[in-house]
XYZ file of C-alpha atoms in Angstrom:
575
model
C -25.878 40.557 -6.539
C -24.624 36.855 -7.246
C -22.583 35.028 -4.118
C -19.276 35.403 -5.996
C -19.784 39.307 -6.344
C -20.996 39.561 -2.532
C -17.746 37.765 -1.683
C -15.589 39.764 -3.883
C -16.701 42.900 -2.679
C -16.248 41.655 1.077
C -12.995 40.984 0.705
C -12.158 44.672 -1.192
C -13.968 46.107 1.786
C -12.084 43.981 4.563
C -8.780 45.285 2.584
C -9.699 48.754 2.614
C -10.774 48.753 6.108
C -7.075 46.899 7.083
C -5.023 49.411 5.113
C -6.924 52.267 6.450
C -6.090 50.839 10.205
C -2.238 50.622 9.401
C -1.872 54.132 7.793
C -3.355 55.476 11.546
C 0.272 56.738 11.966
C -0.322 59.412 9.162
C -3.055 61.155 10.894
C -1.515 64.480 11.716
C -2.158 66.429 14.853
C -5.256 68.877 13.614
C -4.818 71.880 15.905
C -4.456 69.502 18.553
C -1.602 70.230 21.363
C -0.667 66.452 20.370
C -1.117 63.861 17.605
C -2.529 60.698 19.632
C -6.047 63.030 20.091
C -7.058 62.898 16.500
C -5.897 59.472 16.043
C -7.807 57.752 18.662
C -10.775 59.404 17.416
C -9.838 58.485 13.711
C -9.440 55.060 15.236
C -13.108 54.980 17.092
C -14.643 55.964 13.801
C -13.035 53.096 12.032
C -14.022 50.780 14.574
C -17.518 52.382 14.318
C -17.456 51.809 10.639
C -16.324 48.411 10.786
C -19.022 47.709 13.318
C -21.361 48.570 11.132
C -20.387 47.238 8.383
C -20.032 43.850 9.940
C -23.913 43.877 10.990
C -24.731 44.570 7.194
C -23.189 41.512 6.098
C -23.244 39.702 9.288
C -24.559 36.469 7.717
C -21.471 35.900 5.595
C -19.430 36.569 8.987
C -21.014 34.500 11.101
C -18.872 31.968 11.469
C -15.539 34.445 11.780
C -17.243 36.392 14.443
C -17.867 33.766 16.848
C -14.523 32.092 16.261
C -12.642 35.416 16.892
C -14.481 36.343 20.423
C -14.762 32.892 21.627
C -10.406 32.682 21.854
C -9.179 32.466 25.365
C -7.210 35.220 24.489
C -10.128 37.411 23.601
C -12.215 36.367 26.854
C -8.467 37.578 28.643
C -8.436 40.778 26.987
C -12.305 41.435 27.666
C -11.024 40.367 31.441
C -8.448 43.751 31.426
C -11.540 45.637 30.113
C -13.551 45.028 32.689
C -11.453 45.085 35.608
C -9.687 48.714 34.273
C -13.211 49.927 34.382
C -14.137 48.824 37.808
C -11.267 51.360 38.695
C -13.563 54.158 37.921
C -15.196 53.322 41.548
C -11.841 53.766 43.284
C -9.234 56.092 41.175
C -7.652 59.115 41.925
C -9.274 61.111 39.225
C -12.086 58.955 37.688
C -11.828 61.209 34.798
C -9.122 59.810 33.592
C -10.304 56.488 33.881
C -12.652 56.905 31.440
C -10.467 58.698 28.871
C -7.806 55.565 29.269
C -10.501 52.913 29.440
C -12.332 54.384 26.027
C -8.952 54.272 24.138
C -8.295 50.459 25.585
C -11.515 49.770 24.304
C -10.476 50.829 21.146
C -7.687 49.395 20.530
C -9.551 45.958 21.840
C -12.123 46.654 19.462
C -9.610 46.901 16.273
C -7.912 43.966 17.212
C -10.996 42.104 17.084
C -12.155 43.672 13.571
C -8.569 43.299 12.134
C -9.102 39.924 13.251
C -12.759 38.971 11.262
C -11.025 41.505 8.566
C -8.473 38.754 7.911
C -10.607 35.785 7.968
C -11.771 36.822 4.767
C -8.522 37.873 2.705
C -6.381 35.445 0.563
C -2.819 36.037 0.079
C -3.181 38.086 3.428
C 0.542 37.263 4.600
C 1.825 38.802 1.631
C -0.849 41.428 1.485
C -0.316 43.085 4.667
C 3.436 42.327 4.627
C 3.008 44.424 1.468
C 1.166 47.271 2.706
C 3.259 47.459 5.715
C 6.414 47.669 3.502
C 4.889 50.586 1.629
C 3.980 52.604 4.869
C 7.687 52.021 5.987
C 8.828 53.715 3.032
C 6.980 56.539 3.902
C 8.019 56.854 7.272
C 11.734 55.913 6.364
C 11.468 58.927 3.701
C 10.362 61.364 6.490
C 13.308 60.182 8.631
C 15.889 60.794 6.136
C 14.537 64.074 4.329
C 14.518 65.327 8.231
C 17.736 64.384 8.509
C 18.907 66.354 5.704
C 17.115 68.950 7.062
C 18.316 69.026 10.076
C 22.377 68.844 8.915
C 21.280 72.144 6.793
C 19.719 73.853 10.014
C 22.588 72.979 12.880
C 25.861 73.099 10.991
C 26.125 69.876 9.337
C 25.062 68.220 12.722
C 22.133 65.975 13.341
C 19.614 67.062 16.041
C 18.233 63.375 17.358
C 15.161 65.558 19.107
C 14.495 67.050 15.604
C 14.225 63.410 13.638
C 10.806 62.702 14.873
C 9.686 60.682 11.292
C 5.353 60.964 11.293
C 4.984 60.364 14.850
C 5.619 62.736 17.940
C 9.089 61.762 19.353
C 11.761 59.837 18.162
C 11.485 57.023 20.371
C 7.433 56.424 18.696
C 9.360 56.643 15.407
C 12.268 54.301 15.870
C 9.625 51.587 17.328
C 6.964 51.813 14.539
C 10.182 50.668 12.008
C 11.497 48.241 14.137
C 8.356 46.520 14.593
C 7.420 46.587 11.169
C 11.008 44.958 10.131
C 9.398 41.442 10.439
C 7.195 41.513 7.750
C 9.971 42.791 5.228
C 12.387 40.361 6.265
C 9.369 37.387 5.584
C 9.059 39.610 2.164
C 12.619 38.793 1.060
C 12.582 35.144 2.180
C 9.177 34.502 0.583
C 8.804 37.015 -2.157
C 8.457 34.970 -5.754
C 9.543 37.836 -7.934
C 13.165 39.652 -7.959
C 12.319 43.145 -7.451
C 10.231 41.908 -4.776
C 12.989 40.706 -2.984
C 15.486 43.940 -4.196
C 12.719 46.516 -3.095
C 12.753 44.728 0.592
C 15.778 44.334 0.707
C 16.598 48.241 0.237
C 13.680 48.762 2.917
C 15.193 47.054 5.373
C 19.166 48.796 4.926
C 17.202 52.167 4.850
C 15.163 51.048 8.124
C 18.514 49.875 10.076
C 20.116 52.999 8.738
C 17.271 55.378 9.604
C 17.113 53.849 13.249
C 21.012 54.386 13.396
C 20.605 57.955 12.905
C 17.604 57.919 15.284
C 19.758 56.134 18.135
C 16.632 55.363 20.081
C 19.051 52.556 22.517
C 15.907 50.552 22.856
C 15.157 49.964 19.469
C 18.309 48.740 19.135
C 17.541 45.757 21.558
C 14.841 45.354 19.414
C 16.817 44.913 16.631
C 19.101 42.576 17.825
C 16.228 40.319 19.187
C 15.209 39.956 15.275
C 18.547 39.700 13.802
C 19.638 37.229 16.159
C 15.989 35.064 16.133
C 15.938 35.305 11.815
C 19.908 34.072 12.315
C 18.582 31.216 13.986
C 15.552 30.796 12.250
C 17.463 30.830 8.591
C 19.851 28.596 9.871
C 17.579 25.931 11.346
C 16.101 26.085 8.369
C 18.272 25.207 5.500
C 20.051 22.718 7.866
C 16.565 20.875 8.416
C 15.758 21.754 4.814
C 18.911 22.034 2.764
C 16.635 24.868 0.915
C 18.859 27.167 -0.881
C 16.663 30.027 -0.395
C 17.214 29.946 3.333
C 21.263 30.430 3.429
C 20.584 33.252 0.567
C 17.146 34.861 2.156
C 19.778 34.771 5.433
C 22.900 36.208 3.362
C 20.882 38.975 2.510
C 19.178 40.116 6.023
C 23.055 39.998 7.422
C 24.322 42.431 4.636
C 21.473 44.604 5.110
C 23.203 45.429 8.870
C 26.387 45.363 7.794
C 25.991 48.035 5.239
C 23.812 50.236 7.529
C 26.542 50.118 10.017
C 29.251 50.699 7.821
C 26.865 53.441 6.336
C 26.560 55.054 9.476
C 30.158 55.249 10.263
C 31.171 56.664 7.313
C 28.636 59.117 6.822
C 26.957 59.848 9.676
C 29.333 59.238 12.918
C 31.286 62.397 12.905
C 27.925 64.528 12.247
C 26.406 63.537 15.732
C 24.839 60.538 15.280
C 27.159 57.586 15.740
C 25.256 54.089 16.378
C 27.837 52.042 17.531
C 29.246 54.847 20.130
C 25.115 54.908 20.873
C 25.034 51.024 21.268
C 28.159 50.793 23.814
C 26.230 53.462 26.384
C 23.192 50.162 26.804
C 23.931 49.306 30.634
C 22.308 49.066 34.235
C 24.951 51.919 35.588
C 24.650 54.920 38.016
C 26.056 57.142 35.521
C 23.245 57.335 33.028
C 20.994 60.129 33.916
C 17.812 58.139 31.380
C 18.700 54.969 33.448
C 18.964 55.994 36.528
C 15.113 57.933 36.185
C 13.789 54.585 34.664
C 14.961 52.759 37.710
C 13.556 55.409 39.870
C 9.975 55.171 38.286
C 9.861 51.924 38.864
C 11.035 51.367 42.785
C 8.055 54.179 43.034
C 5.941 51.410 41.409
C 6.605 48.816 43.282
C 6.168 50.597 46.443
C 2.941 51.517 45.000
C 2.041 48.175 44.066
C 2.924 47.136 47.991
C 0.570 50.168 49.244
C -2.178 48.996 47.014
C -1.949 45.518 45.797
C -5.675 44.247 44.693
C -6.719 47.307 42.545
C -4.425 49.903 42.433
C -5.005 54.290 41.851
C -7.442 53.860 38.763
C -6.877 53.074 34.957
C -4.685 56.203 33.496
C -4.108 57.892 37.123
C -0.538 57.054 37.677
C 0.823 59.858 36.403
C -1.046 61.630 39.163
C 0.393 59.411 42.188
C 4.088 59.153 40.601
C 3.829 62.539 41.485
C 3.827 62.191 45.182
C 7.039 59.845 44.639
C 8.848 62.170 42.702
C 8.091 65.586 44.385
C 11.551 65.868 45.572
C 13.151 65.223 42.146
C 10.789 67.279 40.029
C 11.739 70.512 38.336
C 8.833 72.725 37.708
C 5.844 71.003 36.145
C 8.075 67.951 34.077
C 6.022 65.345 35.726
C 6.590 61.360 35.413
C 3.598 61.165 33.246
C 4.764 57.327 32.694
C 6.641 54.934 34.306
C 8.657 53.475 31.255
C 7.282 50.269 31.331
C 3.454 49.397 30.706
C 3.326 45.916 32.642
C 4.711 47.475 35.805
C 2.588 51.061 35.628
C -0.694 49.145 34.622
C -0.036 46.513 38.017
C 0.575 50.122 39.580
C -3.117 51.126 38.699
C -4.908 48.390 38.708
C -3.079 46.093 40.990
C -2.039 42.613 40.722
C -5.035 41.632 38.547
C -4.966 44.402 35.896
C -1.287 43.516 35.585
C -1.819 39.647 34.820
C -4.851 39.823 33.009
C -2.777 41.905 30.804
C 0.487 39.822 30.784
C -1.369 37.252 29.920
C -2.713 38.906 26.472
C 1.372 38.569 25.555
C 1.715 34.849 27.297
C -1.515 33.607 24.834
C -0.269 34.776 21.826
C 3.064 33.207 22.558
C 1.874 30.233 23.562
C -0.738 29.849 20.765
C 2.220 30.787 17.958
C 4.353 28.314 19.625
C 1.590 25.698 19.666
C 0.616 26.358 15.672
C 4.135 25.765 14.896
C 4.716 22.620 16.664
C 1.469 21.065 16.517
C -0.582 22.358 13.829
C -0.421 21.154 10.135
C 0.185 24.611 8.868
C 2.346 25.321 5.303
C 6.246 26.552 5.687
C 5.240 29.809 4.618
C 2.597 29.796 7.238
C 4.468 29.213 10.398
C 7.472 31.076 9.242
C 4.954 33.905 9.091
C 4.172 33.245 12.731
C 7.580 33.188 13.929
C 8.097 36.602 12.620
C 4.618 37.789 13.822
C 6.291 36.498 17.231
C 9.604 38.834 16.625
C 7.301 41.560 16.333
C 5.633 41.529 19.462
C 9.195 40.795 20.774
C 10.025 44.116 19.663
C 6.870 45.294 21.016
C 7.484 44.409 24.257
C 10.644 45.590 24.763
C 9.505 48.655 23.377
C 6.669 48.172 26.766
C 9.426 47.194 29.227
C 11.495 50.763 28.631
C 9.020 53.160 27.297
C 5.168 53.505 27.013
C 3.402 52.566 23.685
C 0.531 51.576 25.456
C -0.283 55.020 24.825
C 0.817 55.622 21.427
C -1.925 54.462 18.788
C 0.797 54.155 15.630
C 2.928 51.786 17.656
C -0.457 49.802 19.004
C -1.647 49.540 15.457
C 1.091 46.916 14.353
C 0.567 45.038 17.979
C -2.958 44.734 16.795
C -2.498 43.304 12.995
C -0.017 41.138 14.897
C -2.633 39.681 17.580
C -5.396 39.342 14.624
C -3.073 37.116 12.576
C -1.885 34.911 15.819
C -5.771 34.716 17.036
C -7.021 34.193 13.412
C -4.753 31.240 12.602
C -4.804 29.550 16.171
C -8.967 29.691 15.819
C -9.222 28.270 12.676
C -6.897 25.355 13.070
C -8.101 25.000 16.842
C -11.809 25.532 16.924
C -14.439 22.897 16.922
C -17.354 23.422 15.637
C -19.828 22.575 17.855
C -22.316 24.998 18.393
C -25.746 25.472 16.397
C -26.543 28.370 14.284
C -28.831 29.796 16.431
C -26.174 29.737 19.112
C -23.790 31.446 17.243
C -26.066 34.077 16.309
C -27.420 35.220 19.490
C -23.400 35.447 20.732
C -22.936 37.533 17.503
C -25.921 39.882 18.253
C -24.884 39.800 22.110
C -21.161 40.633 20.533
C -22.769 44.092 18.025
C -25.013 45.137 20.977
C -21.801 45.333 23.495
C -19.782 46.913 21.260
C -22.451 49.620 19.977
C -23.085 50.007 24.055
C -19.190 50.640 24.471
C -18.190 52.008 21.361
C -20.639 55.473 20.991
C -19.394 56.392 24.655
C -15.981 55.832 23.600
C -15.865 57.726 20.491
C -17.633 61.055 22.344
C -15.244 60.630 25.021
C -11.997 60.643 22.365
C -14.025 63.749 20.412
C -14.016 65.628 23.663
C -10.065 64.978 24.793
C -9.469 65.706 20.844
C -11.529 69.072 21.515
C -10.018 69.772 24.395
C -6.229 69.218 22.863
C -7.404 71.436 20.397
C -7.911 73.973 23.655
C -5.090 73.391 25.878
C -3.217 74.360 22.944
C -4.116 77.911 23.659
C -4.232 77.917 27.205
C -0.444 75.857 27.317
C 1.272 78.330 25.664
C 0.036 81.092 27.578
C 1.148 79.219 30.737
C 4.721 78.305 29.670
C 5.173 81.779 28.561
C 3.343 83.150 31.395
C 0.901 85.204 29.293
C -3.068 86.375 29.503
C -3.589 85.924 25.283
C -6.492 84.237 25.983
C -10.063 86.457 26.137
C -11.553 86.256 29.579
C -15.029 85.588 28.227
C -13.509 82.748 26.108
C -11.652 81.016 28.831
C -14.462 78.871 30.585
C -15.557 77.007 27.406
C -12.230 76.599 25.566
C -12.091 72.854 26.722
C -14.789 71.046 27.688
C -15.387 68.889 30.982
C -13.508 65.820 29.832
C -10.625 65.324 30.569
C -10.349 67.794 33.319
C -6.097 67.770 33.706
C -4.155 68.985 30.772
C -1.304 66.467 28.426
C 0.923 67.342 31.412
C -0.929 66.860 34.515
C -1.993 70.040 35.269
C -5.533 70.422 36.263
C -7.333 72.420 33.589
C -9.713 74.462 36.107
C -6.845 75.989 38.043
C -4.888 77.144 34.181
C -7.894 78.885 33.610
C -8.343 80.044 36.984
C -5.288 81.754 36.709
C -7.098 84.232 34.238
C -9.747 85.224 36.979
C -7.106 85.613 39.631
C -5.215 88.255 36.602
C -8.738 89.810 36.381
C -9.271 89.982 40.548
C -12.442 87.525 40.083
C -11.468 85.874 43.283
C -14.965 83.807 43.915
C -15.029 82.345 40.190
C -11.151 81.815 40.508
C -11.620 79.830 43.843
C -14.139 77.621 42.730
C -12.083 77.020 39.619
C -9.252 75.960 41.453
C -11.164 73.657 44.261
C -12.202 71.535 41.752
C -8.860 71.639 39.797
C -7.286 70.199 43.535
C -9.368 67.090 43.303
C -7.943 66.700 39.849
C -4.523 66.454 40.630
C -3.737 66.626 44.286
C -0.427 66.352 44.027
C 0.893 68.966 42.081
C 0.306 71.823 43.908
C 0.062 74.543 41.585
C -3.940 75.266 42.989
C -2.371 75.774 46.380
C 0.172 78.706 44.631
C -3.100 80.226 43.085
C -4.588 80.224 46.313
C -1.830 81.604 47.907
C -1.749 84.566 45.466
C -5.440 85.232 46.189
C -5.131 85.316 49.364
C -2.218 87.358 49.905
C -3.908 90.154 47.528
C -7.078 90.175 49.510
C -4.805 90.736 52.947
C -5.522 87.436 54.613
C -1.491 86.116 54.863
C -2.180 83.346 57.035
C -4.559 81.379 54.498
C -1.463 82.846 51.919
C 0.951 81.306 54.132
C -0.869 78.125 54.854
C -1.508 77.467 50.828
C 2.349 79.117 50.179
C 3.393 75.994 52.738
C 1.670 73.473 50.785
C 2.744 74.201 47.729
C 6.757 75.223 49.024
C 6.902 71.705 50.703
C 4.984 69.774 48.215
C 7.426 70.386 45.450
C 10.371 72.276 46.532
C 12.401 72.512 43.071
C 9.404 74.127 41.482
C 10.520 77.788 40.534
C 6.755 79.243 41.207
């Protein structure tokens, strides 16, 4: 194979590989009691993939290797890595440490692929911005054929819980179009061709009216963050310029808003779904029921983060401790599973250092995108580019300070093509090359033989939660229904041993004790349910099964005793 072919076939690989990372989102749930199981796992094998494919040609990305894990920002990121993993020696449920450290390694790995990935693609602003304008069409046609749907179903009313686009909530929808809004609006400013321009254009009135049906409040912060920074952007811009293209690029963008909220006041206001009345409701007050729990979360934080300020309750176990906070504000098993804002909850488990190792990922990339406009020698359409891959991560972390995409792999998958371009341009105009060939190589080998080491754990550990989603599928509805569907002699391996508390905190030993207790196998239900308590200590629902045993077998003290736990530990819990 001649160099040119090698280098064309590279570069259709490293495309292949990109699009296949940004259509993530599409990866349906697969039996599994939610979505995110299957795509972490569908994210591990792509990283697995790309690992692999990388030492196959890893002479013709020798150079892009080392540049991408020798940024500051990389070394920072590996820093989080580390330190979440050291929680495994002091968390709550260790467990869960390493189902939340496998998926941060992950998404740590993908950034860093996306990131060589790019290094090797021409036209890659226009590329991805292209790619990503075709998946928003997709999700924007899922919003609005749902919405139709929807008006048929409930009397010509809109149901917001029931306009859940691709992903699992609305909330995970409204944020995966408002952070791809960006790279349309750099579409119609840059785009060379008319129905370029007219096709963007038409995305982005069908994304603002899709997130005014939606009404996600958040997302609407997000949304004014971009308007406002591309107002100020188009405007510095033909002053400084005197560019045409700027005043009409910017005449555009406004009308695109305009129309969507003229749209949704005319067609959709009196059916339920009324953005404006939506908008007015944003405030800090005492009468908002959502605001007033998102304050609560995090005072339990920070009194948390006072208890325990060096490392925390483990990687992934706040949901476990919020508990404790919340007990007398819980209704049956609806548990704080996050604290609405992934800076505060990760300084919550992992202390002070998780939580600026971390903050500092988001300083880095600011800093370099703010250094590689002012300082670097870049084009126009290259640091325009890099202002809007700054409005994204805006929008990203807004999204973090209300809500949790930390945990949501379609959100994190724009967050990641976002890094990869900020860390790919700052490297290549920033990095010296100083270092031998021989240097470079043994950091590259040092680099596959890390990853391999981290990855193969990582993807059996997201196989097994995936498994076990497909399981608690099963045993969740007979708990919520309070039913015994489930064969006795098929209850012990329905799930396997990782992760050992079910999507909503619930230890999965004591659900499936409650089986043996139904069939009086007391011993086999007791041991169930001891190790289900060191799952999840503070939920109490072992103590109820241990109270029922008891109290069947005669002995009402230890019934009592267990009955007293429980009663005290939550007290609004029906059981």
């Amino acid at each position: 194979m001649s160099r040119v072919a090698n280098l064309d076939i590279t570069k259709t690989y490293s495309s292949v590989f990109l699009i296949l990372y940004l259509c993530l989102g599409f990866v349906p749930n697969l039996q599994a009691v939610d979505k995110i199981a299957p795509q972490w796992l569908f994210m591990g094998m792509l990283n697995l993939f790309s690992l692999m494919y990388f030492i196959y040609y890893r002479e013709k990305y020798l150079l892009s290797i080392f540049q991408s894990i020798s940024s500051f920002l990389i070394i920072t990121y590996t820093g989080f890595i580390f330190w979440g993993a050291f929680s495994y020696f002091y968390a709550i449920n260790p467990t869960e440490v390493l189902v939340n450290i496998s998926r941060h390694i992950n998404v740590f790995l993908m950034v860093v692929f996306m990131t060589v990935h790019l290094y090797n693609l021409k036209n890659k602003l226009s590329f991805i911005s292209y790619i990503i304008g075709i998946i928003l069409s997709i999700e924007i046609y899922y919003v609005l054929f749902q919405t139709i749907d929807t008006l048929d179903l409930v009397g010509n009313l809109i149901e917001r819980a029931s306009i859940k686009g691709v992903a699992a909530n609305p909330n995970i929808t409204a944020f995966s179009i408002a952070n791809k809004l960006p790279f349309v609006i750099y579409l119609i400013i840059f785009s060379d061709r008319k129905i370029s321009k007219l096709f963007s254009a038409i995305l982005l009135l069908l994304s603002i009216l899709c997130l005014s049906i939606i009404q996600s409040r958040a997302s609407y912060l997000a949304v004014i963050f971009i308007y406002l920074s591309t107002f100020s952007l188009l405007t510095f811009l033909y002053l400084k310029t005197k560019k045409k293209k700027f005043l009409h690029s910017l005449s555009i963008i406004l009308s695109t808003i305009l129309i969507g909220i003229i749209s949704n006041q005319l067609i959709f206001s009196n059916k339920g779904a009324d953005a404006l009345k939506r908008i007015s409701t944003i405030s800090v007050t005492n009468t908002d029921d959502s605001i007033n729990a998102r304050l609560r979360y995090y005072s339990h934080v920070l009194e948390q983060v006072k208890e325990s300020s060096i490392f925390g309750v483990g990687l992934g176990n706040w949901k476990l401790k919020s508990i404790k906070y919340e007990a007398q504000d819980l209704l049956g098993y609806v548990v704080p599973y996050h604290a609405h804002s992934d800076f505060i909850q990760l300084g919550a488990e992992l202390g002070i250092v998780g939580f600026v190792l971390y903050l500092g990922i988001f300083l880095l990339a600011v800093i370099y995108v703010f250094r590689l406009i002012i300082k670097s020698g870049l084009g126009e359409k290259e640091k325009v580019f890099l202002f809007f891959m700054l409005l994204s991560l805006g929008s990203y972390t807004i999204d973090a300070n209300l809500n949790f995409p930390i945990a949501r792999p379609q959100v994190l998958i724009i967050w990641g093509i976002v890094l990869a371009f900020i860390i790919g341009f700052y490297q290549k105009v920033n990095f010296k090359d100083q270092f031998s060939d021989s240097k470079k190589k043994i950091t590259r080998t040092s680099f596959f033989v890390m990853s391999l080491i981290a990855l193969i754990p990582s993807l059996f550990i997201s196989f097994k939660v995936y498994e076990s989603l497909k399981g608690q599928m099963q045993l969740l509805q007979d708990f919520n229904s309070n039913q015994y569907n489930l064969p006795l002699n098929k209850v012990e391996n329905i799930t396997p041993n990782i992760p050992n508390i079910t999507v909503t905190t619930i230890p999965i030993n004591s659900v499936k004790a409650r089986y043996f207790v139904k069939y009086k196998k007391y011993d086999k239900a007791i041991k169930l349910i001891e190790s289900g308590t060191k799952a999840s200590p503070f939920l109490f629902y072992s103590e109820i099964l241990k109270s029922q045993i008891y109290e069947e077998l005669g002995k009402l003290d230890s019934a009592k005793f267990y009955a007293k736990q429980a009663f005290f530990g939550l007290p609004n819990n029906q059981l």
